[in-house]
Coordinates of C-alpha atoms and ligand atoms in Angstrom, one line a residue:
M13 CA 20.9 -0.2 18.1
Y14 CA 22.2 -1.7 21.3
D15 CA 22.7 -4.7 19.9
A16 CA 25.9 -5.3 21.4
E17 CA 24.8 -3.8 24.7
R18 CA 21.9 -6.8 25.1
M19 CA 23.8 -9.6 24.0
Q20 CA 26.3 -8.9 26.8
I21 CA 23.3 -8.6 29.2
E22 CA 22.0 -11.3 28.1
A23 CA 25.3 -13.4 28.5
V24 CA 24.6 -12.2 31.9
I25 CA 21.8 -14.1 32.1
R26 CA 22.2 -17.1 31.2
E27 CA 25.5 -17.5 33.5
Y28 CA 23.3 -16.6 36.4
C29 CA 21.0 -19.7 35.5
A30 CA 23.5 -21.9 34.5
E31 CA 25.0 -21.0 37.8
N32 CA 21.7 -21.3 40.2
D33 CA 20.6 -24.9 38.2
L34 CA 17.8 -22.3 36.4
P35 CA 16.5 -23.6 33.1
Q36 CA 18.7 -22.0 30.0
P37 CA 16.1 -19.4 28.7
E38 CA 15.5 -20.3 25.2
M39 CA 14.9 -16.6 23.4
L40 CA 14.7 -13.8 25.2
Q41 CA 12.1 -11.5 24.5
W42 CA 13.0 -7.3 24.7
S43 CA 10.4 -5.1 24.0
P44 CA 10.9 -1.1 25.0
L45 CA 9.5 0.3 27.9
P46 CA 6.9 2.6 27.0
F47 CA 8.2 5.9 26.9
A48 CA 8.2 8.3 30.4
G49 CA 11.0 10.8 29.6
E50 CA 13.5 8.4 29.4
W51 CA 14.4 4.9 26.4
G52 CA 14.9 1.8 27.4
I53 CA 14.2 -2.2 27.3
S54 CA 12.5 -4.9 29.3
T55 CA 13.1 -8.2 29.8
S56 CA 9.9 -10.9 31.6
F57 CA 10.9 -13.7 33.7
F58 CA 8.1 -15.2 34.1
Q59 CA 8.9 -18.0 31.3
L60 CA 11.8 -19.4 33.3
A61 CA 10.1 -18.9 36.9
A62 CA 6.9 -20.6 35.4
Q63 CA 9.7 -23.4 33.6
E64 CA 11.7 -24.3 37.0
A65 CA 8.3 -25.0 38.5
R66 CA 7.5 -26.8 36.0
R67 CA 10.9 -29.3 36.9
Q68 CA 10.0 -29.2 40.7
S69 CA 7.5 -32.0 41.8
S70 CA 4.4 -30.5 42.5
A71 CA 4.9 -31.8 46.2
S72 CA 7.8 -30.0 46.9
S73 CA 7.6 -28.1 50.4
A74 CA 10.0 -24.7 48.9
R75 CA 7.9 -24.3 45.3
K76 CA 7.4 -20.5 45.6
P77 CA 4.7 -19.4 43.7
V78 CA 5.4 -18.3 39.6
P79 CA 5.7 -14.1 39.9
Q80 CA 7.8 -14.3 43.1
R81 CA 9.7 -16.4 41.9
A82 CA 10.1 -13.9 38.7
Q83 CA 10.5 -10.9 40.7
E84 CA 13.8 -12.6 42.7
I85 CA 15.4 -14.0 39.7
A86 CA 15.0 -10.1 38.9
E87 CA 16.8 -9.2 41.6
A88 CA 19.0 -11.0 41.5
I89 CA 20.7 -10.5 38.4
A90 CA 19.7 -6.9 37.9
A91 CA 22.3 -6.2 41.8
R92 CA 24.8 -8.8 39.8
L93 CA 24.5 -5.8 35.9
G94 CA 24.6 -3.0 37.8
V95 CA 24.5 -0.7 36.1
P96 CA 25.7 -1.5 32.7
A97 CA 27.7 1.6 29.9
G98 CA 25.3 2.9 28.6
F99 CA 22.4 2.9 30.9
S100 CA 21.3 5.2 33.4
R101 CA 19.5 2.6 35.9
V102 CA 18.2 -0.3 36.6
E103 CA 15.3 -1.9 38.0
A104 CA 13.8 -5.1 38.9
V105 CA 9.6 -5.0 39.0
K106 CA 7.1 -6.5 39.3
G107 CA 9.2 -9.9 37.7
Y108 CA 10.1 -7.4 34.9
L109 CA 14.0 -6.4 34.4
N110 CA 14.4 -2.9 33.1
L111 CA 16.8 -1.2 31.6
Y112 CA 17.0 2.6 30.9
F113 CA 19.8 4.5 28.9
S114 CA 21.1 7.2 29.3
T115 CA 18.7 10.0 27.9
A116 CA 22.4 12.0 25.6
E117 CA 23.4 8.3 24.9
F118 CA 19.8 7.0 23.1
A119 CA 20.2 10.9 21.5
H120 CA 23.3 10.5 20.3
R121 CA 23.0 6.9 18.6
T122 CA 19.4 7.7 17.5
L123 CA 20.7 10.5 15.3
Q124 CA 23.6 9.1 14.2
A125 CA 21.7 6.3 13.0
V126 CA 19.2 8.6 11.2
I127 CA 22.0 11.1 9.8
S128 CA 24.6 7.4 9.0
E129 CA 22.4 5.6 7.1
A130 CA 20.8 8.6 5.5
A131 CA 17.5 6.7 3.1
N132 CA 18.5 3.6 4.4
Y133 CA 17.7 4.5 7.7
G134 CA 14.0 2.0 8.7
R135 CA 15.4 0.0 6.0
G136 CA 13.9 -4.0 7.8
Q137 CA 16.9 -6.8 7.4
P138 CA 16.4 -9.2 3.7
K139 CA 13.2 -11.2 4.8
G140 CA 14.2 -13.8 2.6
E141 CA 10.6 -13.5 1.1
R142 CA 9.2 -12.7 -2.1
V143 CA 6.1 -11.1 -2.5
M144 CA 3.8 -9.8 -5.5
V145 CA 2.0 -6.6 -4.9
E146 CA -1.0 -6.1 -8.2
Y147 CA -2.5 -2.7 -8.7
A148 CA -2.8 -0.6 -11.1
Q149 CA -5.0 -2.7 -13.0
P150 CA -7.8 -0.5 -14.6
N151 CA -9.7 -2.1 -17.6
T152 CA -8.4 -0.3 -21.0
H153 CA -11.1 0.9 -23.4
H154 CA -12.2 3.7 -20.2
S155 CA -9.3 6.1 -18.7
F156 CA -8.6 6.6 -15.1
H157 CA -10.7 8.0 -12.9
I158 CA -10.0 8.6 -9.4
G159 CA -10.8 5.8 -8.0
H160 CA -8.3 3.8 -10.3
F161 CA -5.6 6.8 -8.6
R162 CA -6.7 5.0 -4.8
N163 CA -6.2 2.0 -6.2
A164 CA -2.6 3.0 -7.1
I165 CA -1.4 4.7 -4.2
L166 CA -2.3 2.5 -2.3
G167 CA -0.5 0.0 -4.2
E168 CA 2.3 1.3 -4.3
A169 CA 2.6 3.4 -1.6
L170 CA 2.4 -1.0 0.5
A171 CA 4.2 -2.2 -2.6
R172 CA 7.2 0.8 -1.0
I173 CA 6.1 -0.4 2.3
V174 CA 6.9 -4.0 2.3
E175 CA 10.0 -3.8 0.3
F176 CA 11.6 -1.0 2.9
A177 CA 10.2 -3.1 5.2
G178 CA 12.4 -5.9 3.9
F179 CA 11.0 -8.1 1.4
E180 CA 11.8 -8.7 -2.3
T181 CA 9.0 -6.9 -4.5
L182 CA 7.6 -7.3 -7.8
R183 CA 4.5 -4.9 -9.2
A184 CA 2.3 -6.4 -11.3
S185 CA -0.6 -5.1 -12.9
Y186 CA -3.4 -6.6 -14.6
P187 CA -5.9 -4.8 -17.1
G188 CA -9.2 -6.3 -17.9
D189 CA -8.2 -5.8 -22.1
I190 CA -11.5 -8.0 -22.9
G191 CA -14.6 -8.2 -22.1
L192 CA -18.6 -6.8 -22.8
G193 CA -17.1 -3.1 -22.2
V194 CA -14.1 -3.1 -24.8
I195 CA -16.2 -4.9 -27.9
T196 CA -19.0 -2.4 -27.0
V197 CA -16.0 0.1 -27.3
L198 CA -15.0 -1.4 -30.7
W199 CA -18.8 -2.0 -32.2
I200 CA -19.3 2.1 -32.2
Y201 CA -16.0 2.6 -33.2
Q202 CA -16.2 0.2 -36.0
K203 CA -20.2 1.9 -36.8
F204 CA -18.9 5.5 -36.6
Y205 CA -16.0 6.4 -36.5
Q206 CA -14.0 4.6 -38.5
G207 CA -10.0 5.9 -38.9
Q208 CA -10.9 9.0 -36.4
E209 CA -8.1 9.4 -33.9
P210 CA -7.8 12.4 -31.7
Q211 CA -4.3 13.9 -31.2
G212 CA -2.3 14.0 -27.4
V213 CA -2.3 10.6 -25.0
H214 CA -4.5 11.3 -22.5
E215 CA -7.8 13.1 -25.1
R216 CA -7.3 9.5 -27.2
G217 CA -7.6 8.1 -23.7
Q218 CA -10.3 9.7 -22.4
W219 CA -12.5 10.0 -26.3
L220 CA -13.0 5.9 -25.7
L221 CA -14.5 7.0 -23.2
K222 CA -16.8 8.8 -24.9
L223 CA -17.2 6.0 -26.8
Y224 CA -18.1 3.5 -24.1
V225 CA -20.8 6.2 -22.9
E226 CA -22.3 6.8 -26.0
A227 CA -22.5 3.5 -27.1
T228 CA -24.1 2.4 -23.8
Q229 CA -26.5 5.0 -24.8
L230 CA -27.2 3.1 -27.9
L231 CA -27.5 -0.3 -26.9
E232 CA -30.3 0.6 -24.2
E233 CA -33.6 0.6 -23.5
K234 CA -35.6 3.3 -23.3
E235 CA -38.5 3.3 -21.8
G236 CA -42.1 3.9 -23.9
E237 CA -39.3 3.4 -27.1
T238 CA -41.0 3.4 -30.7
E239 CA -41.2 -0.1 -32.7
E240 CA -38.2 1.3 -35.1
E241 CA -36.5 2.3 -32.2
R242 CA -36.9 -1.1 -31.1
A243 CA -35.8 -2.7 -34.2
R244 CA -32.6 -0.2 -34.6
R245 CA -31.8 -1.0 -30.9
Q246 CA -31.7 -5.5 -31.4
A247 CA -29.9 -4.7 -34.6
Y248 CA -27.0 -2.7 -33.2
E249 CA -27.3 -5.3 -30.0
A250 CA -26.4 -8.3 -32.8
E251 CA -23.8 -6.4 -34.1
R252 CA -21.9 -6.0 -31.0
R253 CA -22.4 -9.7 -29.9
E254 CA -20.9 -10.3 -34.0
I255 CA -18.3 -8.1 -33.0
Y256 CA -17.6 -10.1 -30.5
R257 CA -17.5 -13.8 -32.1
R258 CA -14.6 -12.1 -34.5
W259 CA -13.0 -11.8 -32.2
D260 CA -13.1 -15.2 -29.9
A261 CA -12.6 -16.2 -33.7
G262 CA -9.1 -14.4 -33.9
D263 CA -10.6 -12.4 -36.8
P264 CA -7.6 -9.9 -38.3
E265 CA -9.3 -7.0 -38.3
I266 CA -11.2 -6.5 -34.9
R267 CA -8.3 -8.2 -33.1
A268 CA -6.1 -5.3 -35.1
L269 CA -8.4 -2.8 -34.1
W270 CA -8.3 -3.9 -30.7
L271 CA -5.5 -4.1 -30.3
K272 CA -4.7 -0.3 -31.5
T273 CA -6.9 1.2 -29.2
R274 CA -5.8 -1.0 -26.6
E275 CA -2.7 0.5 -27.0
W276 CA -4.5 4.0 -26.8
S277 CA -5.7 3.6 -22.8
L278 CA -2.8 1.6 -22.0
E279 CA 0.0 5.3 -23.1
E280 CA -2.9 6.8 -20.9
L281 CA -1.7 4.5 -18.3
R282 CA 1.5 4.6 -18.6
D283 CA 1.9 8.2 -19.0
I284 CA -0.1 8.0 -15.6
L285 CA 1.9 6.0 -14.2
R286 CA 4.6 8.1 -14.7
M287 CA 3.4 11.5 -13.3
L288 CA 3.4 8.9 -9.8
D289 CA 5.9 7.8 -10.4
I290 CA 5.5 4.2 -9.8
Q291 CA 7.0 1.8 -12.2
I292 CA 5.1 -2.4 -13.0
D293 CA 7.2 -5.1 -13.1
V294 CA 4.6 -7.9 -14.6
W295 CA 2.0 -6.8 -16.6
F296 CA -0.6 -9.9 -17.1
F297 CA -3.8 -9.1 -19.3
E298 CA -6.6 -10.9 -18.7
S299 CA -7.0 -11.8 -22.4
E300 CA -3.6 -13.7 -22.2
V301 CA -4.6 -15.7 -19.2
D302 CA -7.6 -16.6 -21.5
E303 CA -6.7 -20.3 -22.8
P304 CA -4.9 -22.0 -19.1
A305 CA -8.1 -20.4 -17.8
K306 CA -10.2 -23.0 -20.5
K307 CA -7.3 -25.8 -19.6
I308 CA -8.1 -25.3 -15.7
V309 CA -12.0 -25.8 -16.4
E310 CA -11.3 -28.7 -18.0
E311 CA -8.9 -30.1 -15.3
L312 CA -11.7 -29.4 -12.3
V313 CA -14.5 -31.4 -14.4
Q314 CA -12.1 -34.2 -14.5
L315 CA -11.8 -33.6 -10.5
G316 CA -15.8 -33.6 -10.0
I317 CA -15.1 -30.1 -8.7
A318 CA -16.8 -28.4 -11.0
D319 CA -20.4 -29.9 -12.4
D320 CA -20.3 -30.2 -16.3
E321 CA -24.3 -28.7 -17.3
R322 CA -22.8 -28.6 -21.3
P323 CA -24.0 -28.5 -24.3
N324 CA -27.8 -27.1 -22.4
G325 CA -25.9 -25.1 -19.2
P326 CA -22.8 -24.0 -18.0
V327 CA -19.8 -25.7 -15.8
L328 CA -20.3 -24.2 -12.5
V329 CA -18.7 -24.8 -9.0
R330 CA -21.0 -25.2 -6.3
I331 CA -18.6 -23.7 -3.5
D332 CA -20.7 -23.8 -0.6
E333 CA -21.2 -28.0 -1.0
K334 CA -18.2 -29.0 -2.0
L335 CA -17.1 -27.5 1.0
G336 CA -19.6 -29.2 2.2
L337 CA -20.8 -25.7 4.2
K338 CA -24.6 -26.0 6.0
K339 CA -25.1 -21.6 5.2
E340 CA -24.7 -19.8 2.4
K341 CA -21.0 -18.3 2.1
Y342 CA -19.3 -18.2 -1.2
R343 CA -22.2 -19.7 -2.8
T344 CA -22.4 -20.8 -6.5
N345 CA -20.1 -19.7 -9.8
I346 CA -20.2 -20.0 -12.8
I347 CA -16.8 -20.8 -14.5
L348 CA -18.1 -21.7 -17.8
R349 CA -20.6 -20.0 -19.7
S350 CA -22.5 -22.8 -22.6
D351 CA -21.2 -20.6 -25.6
G352 CA -17.6 -21.9 -24.0
T353 CA -16.2 -18.5 -23.1
T354 CA -14.9 -18.1 -19.8
L355 CA -15.7 -15.3 -16.9
Y356 CA -13.8 -13.2 -14.9
L357 CA -13.6 -15.6 -12.2
T358 CA -11.9 -17.6 -14.8
K359 CA -9.6 -15.9 -15.6
D360 CA -8.2 -15.5 -12.4
L361 CA -8.2 -18.6 -11.4
A362 CA -5.3 -18.9 -13.8
L363 CA -3.8 -15.3 -13.1
A364 CA -3.1 -16.8 -9.7
K365 CA -0.8 -20.3 -11.3
E366 CA 0.5 -18.1 -13.0
K367 CA 1.9 -15.7 -10.7
F368 CA 2.8 -18.4 -8.5
E369 CA 4.3 -20.9 -10.8
R370 CA 6.4 -18.5 -12.9
Y371 CA 6.9 -15.9 -11.2
H372 CA 7.8 -17.7 -8.0
V373 CA 6.6 -15.7 -5.2
D374 CA 6.2 -16.5 -1.9
R375 CA 2.9 -14.3 -0.6
S376 CA 0.8 -12.6 -3.1
I377 CA -1.7 -9.2 -2.6
Y378 CA -4.5 -7.8 -4.0
V379 CA -5.2 -4.2 -4.3
V380 CA -9.0 -4.4 -5.4
D381 CA -12.3 -2.5 -4.7
S382 CA -13.6 -4.1 -1.8
R383 CA -17.3 -4.5 -3.6
Q384 CA -14.9 -7.2 -5.8
S385 CA -13.9 -8.9 -1.9
L386 CA -16.8 -12.1 -3.0
H387 CA -15.4 -12.3 -6.1
L388 CA -12.1 -13.0 -4.7
Q389 CA -13.0 -15.2 -1.8
Q390 CA -14.9 -16.8 -4.3
T391 CA -11.5 -17.3 -6.7
F392 CA -9.2 -18.2 -3.2
K393 CA -11.8 -20.9 -2.8
I394 CA -12.0 -22.8 -6.2
L395 CA -8.2 -22.4 -6.0
E396 CA -8.2 -24.3 -2.3
L397 CA -11.3 -27.1 -3.0
W398 CA -8.5 -27.9 -6.5
G399 CA -5.3 -28.7 -4.1
F400 CA -3.7 -25.2 -4.7
K401 CA -1.9 -24.7 -1.8
Q402 CA 0.0 -21.1 -2.3
A403 CA -4.5 -20.4 -2.3
E404 CA -4.0 -19.6 1.2
K405 CA -1.4 -17.5 0.3
C406 CA -3.4 -14.6 -1.5
F407 CA -4.6 -11.6 0.2
H408 CA -7.2 -9.0 -1.0
L409 CA -6.6 -5.4 0.1
G410 CA -10.1 -3.7 -0.3
Y411 CA -11.2 -0.4 -0.5
G412 CA -13.7 1.8 -1.0
F413 CA -15.7 4.4 -3.1
V414 CA -13.8 8.1 -3.5
S415 CA -16.2 10.5 -4.6
L416 CA -16.4 14.2 -5.0
P417 CA -19.2 16.7 -3.2
E418 CA -20.6 16.9 -6.3
G419 CA -21.9 13.4 -5.9
A420 CA -21.1 9.5 -6.7
M421 CA -19.5 8.6 -10.1
S422 CA -20.4 6.9 -13.0
A423 CA -19.3 4.9 -16.5
R424 CA -22.4 4.2 -17.7
R425 CA -23.9 8.0 -17.5
G426 CA -20.6 9.2 -18.3
R427 CA -20.4 11.1 -15.2
L428 CA -17.6 10.2 -14.3
V429 CA -14.0 11.9 -12.3
L430 CA -11.3 11.3 -13.8
F431 CA -8.2 11.8 -12.3
K432 CA -6.4 13.5 -15.0
E433 CA -8.1 16.5 -14.5
V434 CA -8.6 16.6 -10.9
A435 CA -4.7 16.8 -10.8
D436 CA -4.7 19.5 -13.3
E437 CA -6.3 21.5 -11.0
A438 CA -4.7 21.1 -8.1
I439 CA -1.4 21.8 -9.6
R440 CA -3.3 25.0 -11.0
R441 CA -4.2 26.1 -7.2
V442 CA -1.2 25.3 -6.2
L443 CA 1.0 27.4 -8.7
K444 CA -1.4 30.2 -7.9
E445 CA -0.6 30.3 -4.2
I446 CA 2.7 29.7 -4.9
E447 CA 3.1 32.9 -7.0
Q448 CA 1.3 34.4 -4.6
K449 CA 4.0 33.7 -1.3
N450 CA 6.8 32.9 -2.9
P451 CA 7.1 35.2 -6.4
D452 CA 11.2 34.4 -5.8
L453 CA 10.9 31.6 -6.7
P454 CA 12.2 30.8 -10.1
E455 CA 9.8 30.2 -12.9
A456 CA 10.7 26.2 -13.6
E457 CA 11.3 25.6 -10.1
R458 CA 8.1 27.3 -9.3
S459 CA 6.2 24.5 -11.7
I460 CA 7.9 21.3 -10.3
V461 CA 6.7 22.3 -6.8
A462 CA 3.3 22.7 -8.1
H463 CA 3.0 19.5 -9.6
Q464 CA 5.0 17.6 -5.9
I465 CA 2.5 19.6 -3.9
G466 CA -1.0 19.2 -5.9
L467 CA -0.2 15.7 -6.3
G468 CA 0.6 15.0 -2.6
A469 CA -2.4 16.2 -1.9
M470 CA -4.1 14.0 -3.8
V471 CA -1.6 11.1 -2.7
Y472 CA -2.3 12.1 1.1
A473 CA -6.3 12.2 1.0
M474 CA -6.2 8.4 -0.4
L475 CA -3.7 7.3 2.6
S476 CA -4.9 8.7 5.6
V477 CA -8.0 6.9 5.6
D478 CA -8.2 3.7 6.3
N479 CA -8.6 1.5 3.2
N480 CA -12.1 0.2 3.9
K481 CA -13.8 3.6 3.8
D482 CA -14.7 5.3 1.6
I483 CA -13.5 9.0 0.9
V484 CA -15.3 12.0 0.0
F485 CA -12.7 14.3 -1.8
V486 CA -12.5 17.5 -0.9
M487 CA -10.1 19.6 -2.6
D488 CA -9.6 22.5 -0.5
E489 CA -8.8 20.4 2.9
A490 CA -6.6 18.6 1.2
L491 CA -4.9 21.8 -0.2
N492 CA -4.9 22.8 3.1
F493 CA -1.3 23.6 4.4
D494 CA -2.3 23.4 8.3
G495 CA -5.0 20.8 8.0
H496 CA -4.0 16.5 8.5
T497 CA -2.6 16.8 4.8
G498 CA 0.0 16.3 2.4
P499 CA 1.1 20.0 1.9
Y500 CA 1.4 20.2 6.4
I501 CA 3.9 17.6 6.1
Q502 CA 5.8 18.4 3.3
N503 CA 6.4 22.1 4.5
A504 CA 7.7 20.3 8.1
H505 CA 10.7 18.8 5.5
V506 CA 10.9 22.1 3.4
R507 CA 11.6 24.0 7.2
A508 CA 13.5 21.7 8.6
N509 CA 15.7 22.0 4.6
S510 CA 15.5 26.0 5.3
I511 CA 17.3 25.9 9.0
L512 CA 20.0 23.5 7.7
K513 CA 20.4 25.9 4.5
K514 CA 20.9 28.9 6.8
A515 CA 23.0 26.7 9.2
G516 CA 25.3 26.0 6.3
G517 CA 25.7 22.3 6.6
L518 CA 25.7 20.8 9.8
P519 CA 28.9 19.8 11.9
S520 CA 30.3 16.4 11.4
Q521 CA 31.4 15.3 14.7
A522 CA 27.9 14.0 16.6
P523 CA 27.4 16.0 19.5
D524 CA 26.7 14.4 22.8
F525 CA 23.8 16.0 23.5
D526 CA 24.4 16.1 27.1
Y527 CA 22.7 19.3 28.4
N528 CA 18.4 19.9 29.3
L529 CA 16.6 18.7 26.0
T530 CA 13.3 20.5 25.7
P531 CA 10.5 18.1 25.6
H532 CA 10.0 19.0 22.2
E533 CA 13.0 17.5 21.6
I534 CA 12.7 14.9 23.6
N535 CA 9.1 13.8 21.2
L536 CA 11.3 14.5 18.2
I537 CA 14.0 12.5 19.0
D538 CA 11.2 9.9 20.4
L539 CA 9.4 9.1 17.0
I540 CA 12.2 9.3 15.0
S541 CA 13.9 6.9 17.0
R542 CA 10.6 4.5 16.6
F543 CA 10.9 5.1 12.9
P544 CA 11.9 0.9 12.1
A545 CA 9.3 -0.9 14.2
V546 CA 6.5 1.6 12.5
V547 CA 8.1 0.5 8.7
Q548 CA 8.1 -3.4 9.8
Q549 CA 4.6 -2.1 11.1
A550 CA 2.6 -1.2 8.5
A551 CA 4.2 -4.2 6.3
D552 CA 3.0 -6.4 8.6
E553 CA -0.2 -5.4 8.9
Y554 CA -0.6 -4.4 4.9
R555 CA -1.3 -1.2 5.8
P556 CA -0.5 2.1 5.1
L557 CA -1.9 4.2 6.9
V558 CA 0.4 3.6 9.8
I559 CA 2.8 5.3 7.5
A560 CA 0.5 7.6 7.0
N561 CA -0.5 9.0 10.6
Y562 CA 3.1 8.3 11.1
A563 CA 4.4 10.9 8.3
Y564 CA 1.4 13.0 10.1
D565 CA 3.0 13.2 13.8
L566 CA 6.4 13.6 12.8
A567 CA 5.9 16.8 10.8
N568 CA 3.2 17.6 13.8
A569 CA 6.3 17.5 16.4
F570 CA 8.7 19.7 13.2
H571 CA 6.8 22.1 13.5
S572 CA 6.0 22.5 17.3
F573 CA 9.4 22.5 17.9
Y574 CA 10.5 25.2 15.0
H575 CA 7.9 26.8 16.6
A576 CA 9.4 26.7 20.5
V577 CA 12.9 25.5 20.5
P578 CA 15.6 28.7 18.7
V579 CA 18.3 26.4 16.9
L580 CA 20.6 28.5 15.0
Q581 CA 19.9 30.9 18.2
S582 CA 20.0 29.0 20.9
G583 CA 23.0 30.4 22.2
D584 CA 25.6 28.0 23.0
E585 CA 28.0 26.2 20.5
R586 CA 27.4 22.9 20.9
V587 CA 23.1 22.9 22.2
R588 CA 23.1 24.9 18.5
A589 CA 25.3 21.7 17.1
A590 CA 22.7 19.7 18.9
R591 CA 19.9 21.0 17.9
L592 CA 21.3 20.9 14.0
W593 CA 21.9 17.0 14.2
I594 CA 18.3 16.8 15.6
V595 CA 16.8 18.7 12.4
A596 CA 18.9 17.5 10.3
S597 CA 17.2 13.8 11.6
A598 CA 13.2 14.9 11.0
R599 CA 13.9 16.0 7.5
Q600 CA 15.6 12.7 6.7
T601 CA 13.3 10.7 8.4
L602 CA 10.3 12.8 7.3
A603 CA 11.5 12.2 3.9
N604 CA 12.0 8.6 3.8
A605 CA 8.4 8.1 5.7
L606 CA 7.3 10.1 2.9
R607 CA 8.8 8.3 -0.1
L608 CA 7.1 5.5 0.9
L609 CA 3.6 7.0 0.6
D610 CA 4.9 7.8 -2.7
I611 CA 5.6 11.7 -1.7
A612 CA 7.7 14.0 -3.1
A613 CA 9.9 15.8 -0.1
P614 CA 10.2 19.6 -1.6
D615 CA 12.6 21.9 -0.7
V616 CA 12.1 24.5 -0.9
M617 CA 7.8 26.1 -1.4
Ligands
LIG702 N1 -9.4 -4.7 -14.1 C1 -10.6 -5.1 -13.1 C2 -11.2 -3.6 -12.6 O1 -11.5 -2.5 -13.1 C3 -9.4 -4.5 -11.8 C4 -8.2 -6.5 -11.6 C5 -8.0 -7.2 -10.2 N2 -7.6 -8.2 -10.3 C6 -8.0 -9.1 -10.2 N3 -7.0 -10.1 -10.1 N4 -9.0 -9.4 -10.5 O2 -12.3 -3.6 -12.0

């Protein structure tokens, strides 16, 4: 907005500089004036005054202090500008030129932009840069728990934000489909459950988790175990090792079982992603980078970055030593076991390369549990030692733990809070509430809205907390329609929608807003006008929380407006039209913000 006016003003400034033998300013920096009932923009002349001073010889007696010169220039330019069209006043203060927009004009332009750009309001200019966001990458042969949900939502919100901010965005997943955990499940399946297969996508996925828990208990050393128990446990252990060896050797029977059961997990994952409206563009699998990872190990050995202690020891990288660090920071990492098998870290080296070289990304973001922070820092450092330039374009977005008030989770103990169970419960509760509050809503619609609100509540509970903090998910709090919650924001959207529906549409001509706007209206227009900048900030900082907070503030401002300011009953035709535009713009901006958070914006509830 105001681009044309800004350019005209800049032309006047340049003209003034040319006529007065001042250096030409390179790029004029404009910033919004802090809002105090009036909107405006401002630029400063300090840089120009300083440049001028540097040009004059220091001996010159005519030389004035920079702040004084900056103020002189600001005043001269203010005088030359007068009050340009679209502005209400211009002032020169402390070396700054402040231009205030006429309030009615600003309101008109802001809301006109929202209504005409609609779902695109807030979208940034294309940045010509490609970003890959990796998330939703749980291990297979396991079930999707509430921690995976936080990961998936954080990653999806981030992807939506950077995409909307103007970056070309690729969504990637990287399920851990091989490793001891996976082999453990294959072992117990072979031994006790051959041929069994529960029906139902989620039942099957969750069943694999049950097998894992049972197997872990069988393989675990128990206190005071008898000779017999011990012998049995060791036999199991040997069988599991044998399965791993056969997998590694490409044994067709084991590979087939592995692929079949892996698919059960992936089906469940895909179903949950569908439910969350997440579409992954690129699927990487740990098993697929195993071979490329081995090649990288050989290269690192040849380059002298890795130390090869085979056959009696592993291949390892002494990261701190290679970086010349005196204090322990990145430590030492094994990258190949003595038996020639790779590790999680080794595969991450190959994955990083794959992302940049095959998909030509400029930046690579990893949304991964904070507890893997050292692991990823080690990965990036080894890549750097290897001379992989893009290592500096890799970023880890970590996040904390999720638990329920009942207590912490433990996969080994089978104490996992499954996402699907919590989501079903949330949706059930919302359905009950809608049945009471809005019994006239047709059944089919009721179920859709219950999904939108139940999931919206859970999503917002994940995104409204700083990613570094742990979350204790309390369902009653998340579902509270009056709290700092998803439903509270969704309800603002519903209210805006119902006003517009009653009004029977929006006056097609933008109103002039030339009346005494109430503080509630000013506040709403102000928030709406800031949305594009908020999107850029969230993208620059990789922080969905910025949008989560913004959506809450906007909803809050709307609810206050709704209670205090009559729209349909405003009495004056002009005012009614203007307020309808404000309501429509608030609804649109709420919908756009909610979309970035992967939360539905229902029309009724
Ligand atoms: N599958 C891993 C886990 O569940 C997360 C993968 C993280 N991404 C990576 N490039 N290491 O812990």
